[in-house]
Amino acid sequence: MNDPDIIKLYLERDESAVEQTKRKYGAYLSAIAGRILPDRRDAEEIVSDACLACWRSIPPNEPDDLASYAGRLCRNAAIDRVRRETRVRRGSGGYETALDELAELASGVSPEKELERAAFTALLNGFLGSLPGRSRRVFVQRYWYLLSVGEIAADNGMSEAAVKMRLSRTRAELKKLLIKEGMFYE
Amino acid sequence: MNKERMLEAIGDIDPAFIREAAPKRRSRFMPYLGAAAAALVLVFGLALILPKLLKPSAEQPKGNSSAQAPTVTAGSQTEPSDDTPSGVAALPTGFAPALPGDSYGSPGFPEAMPDELAQGLRELADSAEFIALADNDGANGEKPVYTLVGSIKGDLPEEFIVTDGVTDHGAARLLLFLKSGVNGEYGLIAAMLEGENGTAAANMPEGSLDAGCGAVTEFVREYAGNRN
């Protein structure tokens, strides 16, 4: 079943939409959740939660890209789960190390701007659009998919050192842009 | 902005970037695929090389073909490969028919060629005719290719063992085995393809005219002639 048909099921409040979403994107969502939650059962639970979140949010939302939409819900739900449940072992997934890498950038963004998440995202989209394809892919794989450096290296046919170097440069360029746009205070 | 908030904000990036960066799906069996492929190559390589090593020399005296030819026992099948030109079935490399005689009419050949067929005494239900394709009738020593008009499956004499299958062109593959009379073994004498429209191609063994396989060619022609 293609995405528009699944979306149509949601809009018609047909409960099979949830099942169709899980059938088509279950593996994709499981992979996203699995990066953040080391426990497979937690990850599977989050996938179900994400599919239900689709049910609750479509309508009013009507996403053009169901995979990315469900993926984002899944990612956010998984991150929320990590935060809530401190007993979840941290560090084994990509979440904690990715956070550490972003710490320097995040600390510089002013509290006043914290509410302007939409503005930050818009700036980030422009920044990502200006990057070479491979740098963008590596950045998104690291901080959206939360893949480990080794996984990114394998996926892109690069060495781990090259991935680290590319990420470091990209973060430095993003920091420059944030300073330039007045969103970063040293 | 704390780092968690930043990570959240990154979650809102353009879906196009998310899709673009989706990791390639990797099978958990991926590490083993290379080894499996290597094993397959080895098996197929041996299957191609061994028959050549065991192939009898073309200079050997005629009449010995049955003793040296690779044979298959009844019930076993030798499948041709599917990468042959459309309408032509492949024969195993190094194949030589397990016929007791070296030419039609020679001593021993009637054991393979039923008398009633040879003498035109036997009528088959369905008429059929093998026609050598105009562009390759084997006259130049090439592998002759025949076309059969009419249905051949099911009306061959009992001396033949015919196996069938389905090719990727949708045609039925027929492997024709003939009892050699030697230890009850069956030799593969021709591989045929029968198309949906009742036509078929028979692929004679390569070098058949030099290796005593002319008998097979004559036999098939004679057989077809007796069916009319």
Coordinates of C-alpha atoms in Angstrom, one line a residue, chain A residues 31-121:
Chain A
A31 CA 15.9 0.9 13.6
I32 CA 15.4 4.5 14.7
A33 CA 14.2 3.5 18.1
G34 CA 16.9 0.9 18.5
R35 CA 19.6 3.5 18.1
I36 CA 18.3 5.3 21.1
L37 CA 17.0 2.5 23.3
P38 CA 19.3 -0.4 23.8
D39 CA 16.5 -2.6 25.0
R40 CA 14.7 -4.2 22.1
R41 CA 11.4 -4.5 23.9
D42 CA 11.5 -0.8 24.7
A43 CA 12.2 0.0 21.1
E44 CA 9.3 -2.1 19.9
E45 CA 7.1 -0.4 22.4
I46 CA 8.2 3.0 21.1
V47 CA 7.4 1.9 17.5
S48 CA 3.8 1.0 18.6
D49 CA 3.6 4.3 20.4
A50 CA 4.8 6.2 17.3
C51 CA 2.2 4.5 15.1
L52 CA -0.5 5.4 17.6
A53 CA 0.9 9.0 17.6
C54 CA 0.3 9.0 13.9
W55 CA -3.3 7.9 14.5
R56 CA -3.8 10.8 17.0
S57 CA -2.2 13.4 14.9
I58 CA -3.5 12.5 11.4
P59 CA -5.8 14.4 11.0
P60 CA -5.4 17.3 11.6
N61 CA -1.9 16.8 10.1
E62 CA -1.7 15.4 6.6
P63 CA 2.0 14.6 6.0
D64 CA 3.4 14.4 2.5
D65 CA 6.1 12.0 3.7
L66 CA 4.8 9.4 6.0
A67 CA 8.1 7.7 6.6
S68 CA 9.8 10.9 7.8
Y69 CA 6.7 11.9 9.8
A70 CA 6.4 8.6 11.6
G71 CA 10.2 8.5 12.0
R72 CA 10.2 11.9 13.7
L73 CA 7.5 10.8 16.1
C74 CA 9.4 7.6 16.8
R75 CA 12.6 9.4 17.4
N76 CA 11.0 12.0 19.7
A77 CA 9.2 9.3 21.6
A78 CA 12.4 7.3 22.1
I79 CA 14.3 10.4 23.3
D80 CA 11.5 11.1 25.7
R81 CA 11.6 7.6 27.0
V82 CA 15.4 7.9 27.7
R83 CA 14.8 11.1 29.6
R84 CA 12.0 9.7 31.7
E85 CA 13.5 6.4 32.6
T86 CA 16.9 7.2 34.0
R87 CA 17.3 3.6 34.8
V88 CA 17.7 2.9 31.1
R89 CA 21.3 2.2 30.6
R90 CA 22.8 5.1 28.8
G91 CA 25.8 5.2 26.6
S92 CA 25.3 2.0 24.7
G93 CA 23.1 3.7 22.2
G94 CA 24.1 6.6 20.0
Y95 CA 22.0 9.1 22.1
E96 CA 24.4 10.0 24.9
T97 CA 27.5 10.4 22.8
A98 CA 25.6 12.5 20.2
L99 CA 24.4 14.7 23.1
D100 CA 27.9 15.2 24.3
E101 CA 29.1 16.2 20.9
L102 CA 26.3 18.8 20.7
A103 CA 26.9 20.1 24.2
E104 CA 29.3 22.9 23.2
L105 CA 27.0 24.1 20.5
A106 CA 23.9 24.0 22.7
S107 CA 25.5 25.8 25.6
G108 CA 26.1 28.8 23.5
V109 CA 22.6 29.2 22.2
S110 CA 21.0 31.9 24.4
P111 CA 18.1 31.0 26.7
E112 CA 16.1 33.8 25.1
K113 CA 16.4 32.0 21.9
E114 CA 15.4 28.7 23.4
L115 CA 11.8 29.2 22.6
E116 CA 12.7 29.9 19.0
R117 CA 13.1 26.3 18.1
A118 CA 11.3 26.9 14.8
A119 CA 13.8 29.6 14.0
F120 CA 16.7 27.3 14.9
T121 CA 15.3 24.5 12.8

